[in-house]
Coordinates of C-alpha atoms in Angstrom, one line a residue:
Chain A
X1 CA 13.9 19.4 4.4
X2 CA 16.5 18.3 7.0
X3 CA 15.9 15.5 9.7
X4 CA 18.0 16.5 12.0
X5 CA 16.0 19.5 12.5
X6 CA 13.1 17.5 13.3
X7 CA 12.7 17.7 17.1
X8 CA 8.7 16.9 17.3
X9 CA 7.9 14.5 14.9
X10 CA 3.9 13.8 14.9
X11 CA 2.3 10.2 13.4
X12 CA -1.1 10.1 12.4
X13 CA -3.8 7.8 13.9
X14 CA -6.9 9.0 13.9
X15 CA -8.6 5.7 16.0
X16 CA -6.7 6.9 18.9
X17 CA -8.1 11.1 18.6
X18 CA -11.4 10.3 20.6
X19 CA -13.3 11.6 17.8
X20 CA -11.2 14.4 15.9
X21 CA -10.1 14.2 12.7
X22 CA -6.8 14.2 11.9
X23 CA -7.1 17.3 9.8
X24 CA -7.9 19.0 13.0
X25 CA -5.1 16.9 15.3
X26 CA -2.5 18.1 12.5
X27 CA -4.0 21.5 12.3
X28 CA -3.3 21.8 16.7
X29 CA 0.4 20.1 16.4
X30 CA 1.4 22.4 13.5
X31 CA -0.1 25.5 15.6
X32 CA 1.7 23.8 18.9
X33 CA 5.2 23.9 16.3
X34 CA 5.3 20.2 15.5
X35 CA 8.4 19.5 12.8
X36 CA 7.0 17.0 10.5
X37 CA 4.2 14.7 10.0
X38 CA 3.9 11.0 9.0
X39 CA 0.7 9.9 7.1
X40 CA 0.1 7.1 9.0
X41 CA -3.7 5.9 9.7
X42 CA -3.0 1.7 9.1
X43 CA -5.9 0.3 8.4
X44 CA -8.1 2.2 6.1
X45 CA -8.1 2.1 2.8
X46 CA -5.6 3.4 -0.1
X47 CA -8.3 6.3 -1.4
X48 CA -8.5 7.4 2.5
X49 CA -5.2 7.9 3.0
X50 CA -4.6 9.6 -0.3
X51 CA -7.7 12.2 -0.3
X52 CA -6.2 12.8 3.6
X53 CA -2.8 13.0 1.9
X54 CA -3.8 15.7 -0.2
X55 CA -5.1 18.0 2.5
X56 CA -2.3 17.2 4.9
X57 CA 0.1 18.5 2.3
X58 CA -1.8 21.8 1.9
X59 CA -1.7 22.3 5.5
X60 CA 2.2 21.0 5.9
X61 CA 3.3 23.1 3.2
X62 CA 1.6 26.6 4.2
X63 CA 3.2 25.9 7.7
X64 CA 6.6 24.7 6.6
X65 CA 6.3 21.5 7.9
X66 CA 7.6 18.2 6.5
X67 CA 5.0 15.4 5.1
X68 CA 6.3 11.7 5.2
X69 CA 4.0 8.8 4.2
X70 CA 4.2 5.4 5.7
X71 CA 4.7 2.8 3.4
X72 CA 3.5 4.0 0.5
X73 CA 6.0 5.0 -1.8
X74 CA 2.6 5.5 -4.5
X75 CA 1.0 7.7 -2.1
X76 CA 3.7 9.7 -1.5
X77 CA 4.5 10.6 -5.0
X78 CA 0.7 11.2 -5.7
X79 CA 0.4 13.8 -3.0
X80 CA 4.0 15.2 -3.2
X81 CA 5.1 14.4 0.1
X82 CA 8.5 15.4 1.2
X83 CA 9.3 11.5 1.6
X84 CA 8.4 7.7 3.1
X85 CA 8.7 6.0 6.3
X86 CA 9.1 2.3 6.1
X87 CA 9.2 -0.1 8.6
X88 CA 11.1 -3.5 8.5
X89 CA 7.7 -5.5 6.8
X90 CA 7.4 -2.9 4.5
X91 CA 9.2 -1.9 0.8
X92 CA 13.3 -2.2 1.8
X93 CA 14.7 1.1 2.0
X94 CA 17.1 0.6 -1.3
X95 CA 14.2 -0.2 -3.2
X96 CA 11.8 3.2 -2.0
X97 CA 15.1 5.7 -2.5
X98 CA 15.3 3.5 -5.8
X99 CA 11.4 4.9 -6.8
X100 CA 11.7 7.9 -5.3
X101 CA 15.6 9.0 -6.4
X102 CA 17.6 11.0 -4.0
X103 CA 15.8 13.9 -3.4
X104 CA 13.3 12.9 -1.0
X105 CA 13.4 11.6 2.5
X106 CA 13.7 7.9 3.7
X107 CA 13.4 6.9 7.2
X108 CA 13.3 3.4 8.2
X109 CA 12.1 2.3 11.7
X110 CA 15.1 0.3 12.9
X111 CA 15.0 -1.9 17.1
X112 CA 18.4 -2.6 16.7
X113 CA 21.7 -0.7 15.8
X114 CA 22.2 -3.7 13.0
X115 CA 18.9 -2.8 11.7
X116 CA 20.0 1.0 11.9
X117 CA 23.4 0.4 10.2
X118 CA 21.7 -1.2 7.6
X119 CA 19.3 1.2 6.9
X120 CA 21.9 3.9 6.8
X121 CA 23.8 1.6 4.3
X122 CA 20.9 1.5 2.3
X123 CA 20.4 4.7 1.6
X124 CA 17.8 6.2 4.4
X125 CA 17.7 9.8 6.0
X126 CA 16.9 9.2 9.5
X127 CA 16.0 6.5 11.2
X128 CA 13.5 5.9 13.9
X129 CA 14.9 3.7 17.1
X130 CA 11.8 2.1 18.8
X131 CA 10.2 1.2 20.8
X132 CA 11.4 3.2 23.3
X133 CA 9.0 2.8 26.2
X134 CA 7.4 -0.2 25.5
X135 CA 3.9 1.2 25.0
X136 CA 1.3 1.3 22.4
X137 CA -0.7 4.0 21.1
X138 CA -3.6 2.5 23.3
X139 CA -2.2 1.8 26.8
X140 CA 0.4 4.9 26.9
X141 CA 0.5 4.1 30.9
X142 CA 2.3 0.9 29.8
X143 CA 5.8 1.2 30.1
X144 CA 7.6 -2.3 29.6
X145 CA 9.7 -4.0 27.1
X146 CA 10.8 -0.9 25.3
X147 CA 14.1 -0.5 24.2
X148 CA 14.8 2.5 26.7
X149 CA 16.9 5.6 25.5
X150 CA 20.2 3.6 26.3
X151 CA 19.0 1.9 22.4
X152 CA 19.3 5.9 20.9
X153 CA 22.6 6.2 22.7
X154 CA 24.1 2.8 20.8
X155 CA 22.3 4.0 17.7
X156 CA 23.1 7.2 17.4
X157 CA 27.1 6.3 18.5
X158 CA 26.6 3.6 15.3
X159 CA 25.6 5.8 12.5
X160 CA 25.6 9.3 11.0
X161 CA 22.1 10.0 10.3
X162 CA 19.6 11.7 12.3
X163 CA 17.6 9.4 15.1
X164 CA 14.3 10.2 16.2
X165 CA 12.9 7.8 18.8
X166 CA 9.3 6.5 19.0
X167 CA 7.2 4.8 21.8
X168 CA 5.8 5.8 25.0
X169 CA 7.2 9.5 24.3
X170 CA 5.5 12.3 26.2
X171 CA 7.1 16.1 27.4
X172 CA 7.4 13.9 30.9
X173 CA 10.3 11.4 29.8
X174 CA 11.0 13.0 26.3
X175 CA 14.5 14.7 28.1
X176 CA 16.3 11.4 28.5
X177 CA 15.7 10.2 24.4
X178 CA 17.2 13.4 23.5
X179 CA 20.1 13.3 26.0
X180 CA 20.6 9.8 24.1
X181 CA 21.5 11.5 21.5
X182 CA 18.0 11.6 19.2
X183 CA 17.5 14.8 17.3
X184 CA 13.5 14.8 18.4
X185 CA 11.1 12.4 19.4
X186 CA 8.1 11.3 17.0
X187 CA 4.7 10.3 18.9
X188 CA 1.0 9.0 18.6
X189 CA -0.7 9.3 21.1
X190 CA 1.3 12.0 23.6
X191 CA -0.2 14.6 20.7
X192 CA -3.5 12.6 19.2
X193 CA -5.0 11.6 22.3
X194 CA -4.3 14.6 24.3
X195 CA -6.8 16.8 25.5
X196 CA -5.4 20.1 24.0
X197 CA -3.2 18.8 21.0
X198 CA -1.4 21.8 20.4
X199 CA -0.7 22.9 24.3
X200 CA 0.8 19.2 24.0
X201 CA 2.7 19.7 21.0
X202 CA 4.3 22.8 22.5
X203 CA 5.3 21.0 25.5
X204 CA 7.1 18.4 23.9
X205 CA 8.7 20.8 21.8
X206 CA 9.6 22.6 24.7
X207 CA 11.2 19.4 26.6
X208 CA 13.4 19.0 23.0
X209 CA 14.8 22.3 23.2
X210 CA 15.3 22.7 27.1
X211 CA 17.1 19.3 27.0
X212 CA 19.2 20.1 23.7
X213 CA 20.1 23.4 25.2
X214 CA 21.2 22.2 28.9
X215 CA 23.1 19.0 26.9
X216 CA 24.5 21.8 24.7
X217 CA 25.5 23.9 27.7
X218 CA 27.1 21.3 29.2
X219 CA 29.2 19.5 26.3
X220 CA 30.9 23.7 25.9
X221 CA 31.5 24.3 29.4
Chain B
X1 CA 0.7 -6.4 -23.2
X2 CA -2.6 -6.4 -24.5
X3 CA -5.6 -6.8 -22.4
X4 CA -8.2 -7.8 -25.3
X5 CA -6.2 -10.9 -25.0
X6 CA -7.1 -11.9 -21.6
X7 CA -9.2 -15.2 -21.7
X8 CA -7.9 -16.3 -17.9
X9 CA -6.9 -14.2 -15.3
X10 CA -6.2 -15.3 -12.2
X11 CA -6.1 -13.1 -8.9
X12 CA -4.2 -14.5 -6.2
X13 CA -5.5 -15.3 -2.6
X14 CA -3.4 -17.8 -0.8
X15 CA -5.8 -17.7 1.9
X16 CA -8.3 -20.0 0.0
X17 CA -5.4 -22.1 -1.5
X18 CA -5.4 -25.3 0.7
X19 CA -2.4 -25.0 2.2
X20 CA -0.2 -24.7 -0.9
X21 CA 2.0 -21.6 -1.8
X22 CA 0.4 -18.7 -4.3
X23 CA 4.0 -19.7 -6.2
X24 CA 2.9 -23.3 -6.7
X25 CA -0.7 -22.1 -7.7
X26 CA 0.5 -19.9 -10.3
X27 CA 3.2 -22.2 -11.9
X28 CA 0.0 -24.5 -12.2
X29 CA -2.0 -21.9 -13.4
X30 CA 0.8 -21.3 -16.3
X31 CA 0.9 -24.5 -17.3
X32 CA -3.1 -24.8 -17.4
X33 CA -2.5 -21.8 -19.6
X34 CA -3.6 -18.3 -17.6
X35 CA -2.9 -15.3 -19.8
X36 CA -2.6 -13.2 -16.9
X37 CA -1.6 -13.1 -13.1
X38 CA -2.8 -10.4 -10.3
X39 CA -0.8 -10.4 -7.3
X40 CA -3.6 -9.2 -5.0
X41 CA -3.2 -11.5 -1.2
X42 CA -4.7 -8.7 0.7
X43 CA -4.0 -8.4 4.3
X44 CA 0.2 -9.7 4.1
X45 CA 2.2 -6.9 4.7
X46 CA 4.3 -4.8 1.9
X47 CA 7.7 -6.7 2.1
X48 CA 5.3 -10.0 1.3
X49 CA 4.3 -9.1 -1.7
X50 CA 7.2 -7.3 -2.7
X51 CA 9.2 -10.4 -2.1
X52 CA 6.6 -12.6 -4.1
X53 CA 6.3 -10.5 -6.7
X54 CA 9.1 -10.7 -7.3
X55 CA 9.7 -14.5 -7.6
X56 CA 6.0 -14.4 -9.9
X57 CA 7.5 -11.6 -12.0
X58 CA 9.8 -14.4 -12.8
X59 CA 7.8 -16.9 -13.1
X60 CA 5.2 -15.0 -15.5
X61 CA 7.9 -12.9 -17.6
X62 CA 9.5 -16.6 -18.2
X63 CA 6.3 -17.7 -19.6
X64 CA 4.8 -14.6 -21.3
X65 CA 2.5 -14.0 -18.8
X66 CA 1.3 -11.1 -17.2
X67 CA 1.5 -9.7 -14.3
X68 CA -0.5 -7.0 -12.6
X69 CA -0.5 -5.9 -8.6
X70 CA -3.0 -5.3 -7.1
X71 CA -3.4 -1.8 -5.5
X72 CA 0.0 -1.3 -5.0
X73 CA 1.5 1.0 -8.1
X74 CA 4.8 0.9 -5.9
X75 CA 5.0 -2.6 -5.7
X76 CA 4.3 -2.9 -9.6
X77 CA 7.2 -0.7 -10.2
X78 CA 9.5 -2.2 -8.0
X79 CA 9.0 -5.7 -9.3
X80 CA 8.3 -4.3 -12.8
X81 CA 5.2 -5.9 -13.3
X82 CA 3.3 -5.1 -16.1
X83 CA 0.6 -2.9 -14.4
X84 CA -1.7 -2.5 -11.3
X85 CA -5.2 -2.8 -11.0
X86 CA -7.2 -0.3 -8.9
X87 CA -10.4 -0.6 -6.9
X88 CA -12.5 2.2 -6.1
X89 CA -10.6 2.5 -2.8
X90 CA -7.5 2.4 -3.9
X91 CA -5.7 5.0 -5.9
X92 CA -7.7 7.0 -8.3
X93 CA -7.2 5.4 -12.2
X94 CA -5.9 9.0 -13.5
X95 CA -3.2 8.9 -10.5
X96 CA -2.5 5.4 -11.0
X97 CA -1.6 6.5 -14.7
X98 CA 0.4 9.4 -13.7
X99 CA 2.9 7.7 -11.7
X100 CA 3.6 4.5 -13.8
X101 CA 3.6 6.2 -17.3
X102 CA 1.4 5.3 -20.7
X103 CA 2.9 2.2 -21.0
X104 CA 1.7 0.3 -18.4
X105 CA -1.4 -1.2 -17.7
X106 CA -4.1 0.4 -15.7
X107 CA -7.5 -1.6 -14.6
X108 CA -9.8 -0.7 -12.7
X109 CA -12.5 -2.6 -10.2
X110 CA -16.3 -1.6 -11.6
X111 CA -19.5 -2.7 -10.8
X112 CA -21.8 -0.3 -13.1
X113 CA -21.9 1.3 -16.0
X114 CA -21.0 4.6 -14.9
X115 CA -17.6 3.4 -13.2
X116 CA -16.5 2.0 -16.3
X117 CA -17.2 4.9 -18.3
X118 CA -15.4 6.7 -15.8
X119 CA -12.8 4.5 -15.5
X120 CA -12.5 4.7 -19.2
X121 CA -12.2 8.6 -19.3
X122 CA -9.9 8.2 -16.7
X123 CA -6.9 6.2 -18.6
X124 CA -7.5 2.5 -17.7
X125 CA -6.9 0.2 -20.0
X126 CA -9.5 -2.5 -19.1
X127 CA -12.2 -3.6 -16.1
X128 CA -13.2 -5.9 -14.1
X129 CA -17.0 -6.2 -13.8
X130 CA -18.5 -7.7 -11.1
X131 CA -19.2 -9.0 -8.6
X132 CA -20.9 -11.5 -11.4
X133 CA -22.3 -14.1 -9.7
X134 CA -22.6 -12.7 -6.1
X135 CA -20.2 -15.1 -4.3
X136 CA -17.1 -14.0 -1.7
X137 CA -13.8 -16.7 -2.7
X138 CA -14.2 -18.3 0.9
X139 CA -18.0 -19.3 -0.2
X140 CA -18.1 -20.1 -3.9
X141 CA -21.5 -22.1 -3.9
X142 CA -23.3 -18.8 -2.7
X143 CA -24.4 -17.2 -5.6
X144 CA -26.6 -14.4 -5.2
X145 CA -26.6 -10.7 -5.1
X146 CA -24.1 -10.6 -8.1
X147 CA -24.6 -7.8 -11.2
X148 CA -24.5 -10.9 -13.5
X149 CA -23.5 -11.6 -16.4
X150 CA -26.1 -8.9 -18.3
X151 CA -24.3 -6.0 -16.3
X152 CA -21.0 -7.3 -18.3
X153 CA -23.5 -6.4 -21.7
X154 CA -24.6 -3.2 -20.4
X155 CA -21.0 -2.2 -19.4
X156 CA -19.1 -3.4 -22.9
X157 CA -22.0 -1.6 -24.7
X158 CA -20.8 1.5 -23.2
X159 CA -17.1 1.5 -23.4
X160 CA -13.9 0.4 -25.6
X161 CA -11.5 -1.1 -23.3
X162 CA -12.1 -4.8 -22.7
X163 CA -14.0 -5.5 -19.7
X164 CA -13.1 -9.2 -17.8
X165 CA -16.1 -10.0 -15.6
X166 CA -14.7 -11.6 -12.1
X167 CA -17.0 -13.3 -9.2
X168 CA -18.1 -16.6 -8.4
X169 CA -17.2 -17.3 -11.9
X170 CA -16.3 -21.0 -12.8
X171 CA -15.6 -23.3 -16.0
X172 CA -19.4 -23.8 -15.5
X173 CA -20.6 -20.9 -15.4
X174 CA -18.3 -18.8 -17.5
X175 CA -19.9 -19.1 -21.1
X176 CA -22.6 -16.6 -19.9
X177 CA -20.0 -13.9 -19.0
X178 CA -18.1 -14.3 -22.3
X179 CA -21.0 -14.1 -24.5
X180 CA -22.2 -11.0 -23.0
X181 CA -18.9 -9.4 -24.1
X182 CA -16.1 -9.8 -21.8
X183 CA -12.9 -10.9 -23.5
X184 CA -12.3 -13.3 -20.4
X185 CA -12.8 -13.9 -16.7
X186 CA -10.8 -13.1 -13.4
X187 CA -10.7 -15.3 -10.5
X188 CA -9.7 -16.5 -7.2
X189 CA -11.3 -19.2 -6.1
X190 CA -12.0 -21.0 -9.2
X191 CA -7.8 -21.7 -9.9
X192 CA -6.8 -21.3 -6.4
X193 CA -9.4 -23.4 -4.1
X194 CA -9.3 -26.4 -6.8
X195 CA -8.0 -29.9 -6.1
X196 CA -5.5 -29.6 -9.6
X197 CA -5.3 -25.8 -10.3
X198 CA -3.5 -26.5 -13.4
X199 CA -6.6 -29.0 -14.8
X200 CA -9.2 -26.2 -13.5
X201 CA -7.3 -22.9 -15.3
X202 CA -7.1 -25.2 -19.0
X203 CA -11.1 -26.3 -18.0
X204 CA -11.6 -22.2 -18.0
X205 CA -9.7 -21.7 -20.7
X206 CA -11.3 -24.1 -22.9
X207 CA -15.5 -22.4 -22.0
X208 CA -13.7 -19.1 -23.1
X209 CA -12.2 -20.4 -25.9
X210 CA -15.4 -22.5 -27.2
X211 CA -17.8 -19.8 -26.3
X212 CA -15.8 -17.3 -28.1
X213 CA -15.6 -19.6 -30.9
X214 CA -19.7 -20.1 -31.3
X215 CA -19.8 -16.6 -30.6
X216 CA -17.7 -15.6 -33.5
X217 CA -19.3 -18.5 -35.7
X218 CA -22.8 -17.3 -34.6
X219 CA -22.0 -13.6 -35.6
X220 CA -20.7 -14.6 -38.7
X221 CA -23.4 -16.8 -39.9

């Protein structure tokens, strides 16, 4: 399991799916080619995320995708998920590659490129550079105080690890994230709350590789 | 670390603590003589109770005390506390048990008789019964709707682990929860909402102690 393979990166919240369960959201990305999938679901309780857990990672692993919890270092082990995500209020990332030794994935969500150099120093696999366009997973139209891609560009130019960014992503201004220089872009809502999950995994998937190919095309020539 | 000897327990809630810090609560808590501490404070975020565990892991290892978290088996680990205790929406007990090993301690939340036998077969090492006396921590006076203390005789008639009964319990009304079998009682409000914590955990310790005492003198007899 290699970040810097993971181009579409899907985070679960099922309060934004207008009714569908995750199982099913996850079960359209993976069909549409998503990369890897992060437990998410804040706010419901520990035996939710776990019994959801369990059935993620028999879907992930008969697809070959990856399975990342958020936060939960506990959960992660229980359902034998390829790793954690933590976020700057959650377990520091020394302390979850501490429990979960050197084998599984880390990714820290990091604003800033001191927060991203630190993470690195710390030990994680990727990070996550956010938020990009300033929106939440409830008002995607709302696209102010993000970060912008320019953030990706001074992370990615600051460490060695694999950058994802997150926030306000959708196939329509994914291009310039990736031209920044993150390997893929994870998202809520651009997958969750679309009307055809899968058609809108594809097509993020499809601005990843167009961009990566024309930036690859031109950094040869 | 041996359950049977928990007379007080206290569960930490800063939230009904008047203002003061959930360290100052339980350093008055030792010195009134708690047996046992549960870093619970739901609703803070992961690096808050992480960083306070830490500093009570301190505090309680420095007195003999212990400590358990609350939910969280990889917070327990990280601070290396003495266990976690699980509700019956948190992790299952038999998971719980499988990620921290046979040496630590494993309680689990139960309000019958059937959850404790279950929680029992499953590996804990003791529960909490409850709620006793039907109260929430933010309204202590309301006592109704609780199992009571005969739900505490119907669940230690059934199992072997120690049960410690938790819920609207005070010095006042704590004799009736020991003689129907618990080896102690859990609580929040009791310690934490009092105007001299440390006076209020030796005034709990001392009902336990004397009803224990006429207990064992009345068996005897």
């Amino acid at each position: 399991m290699d970040p810097s393979n993971w181009q579409t990166y899907l985070v679960t919240q099922e309060s934004v799916s207008a009714g569908r369960s995750t199982l099913e959201i996850v079960e359209a990305a993976i069909a549409g080619g998503v990369d890897v999938v992060q437990l998410r679901e804040k706010d419901t309780d520990t035996r939710f995320r776990y019994e959801l857990g369990r059935e993620l990672r028999e879907l992930t692993a008969e697809a070959g995708v990856g399975l990342i919890v958020n936060d939960r270092v506990d959960i992660a082990q229980a359902i034998d998920a390829d790793g954690v995500h933590v976020g700057q209020s959650d377990l520091p990332v020394s302390v979850a590659r501490d429990l979960l030794g050197p084998d599984s994935i880390v990714g820290c969500s990091t604003g800033t490129v001191d927060a991203a150099e630190q993470a690195e120093a710390d030990g994680a696999d990727y990070v996550g550079v956010g938020t990009i366009y300033g929106t939440t997973s409830k008002d995607v139209a709302k696209h102010k105080d993000g970060v912008g891609p320019e953030r990706v560009a001074d992370v990615t130019d600051a460490i060695s690890i694999p950058a994802v960014g997150i926030g306000g992503i959708t196939a329509g201004n994914a291009g310039p994230v990736v031209e920044a220089g993150a390997v893929g872009v994870a998202v809520i809502s651009a997958i969750t709350a679309a009307d055809d999950p899968r058609a809108a995994t594809a097509a993020l998937a499809s601005t990843v590789e167009t961009t990566k190919h024309v930036e690859h095309g031109g950094a040869t020539e």
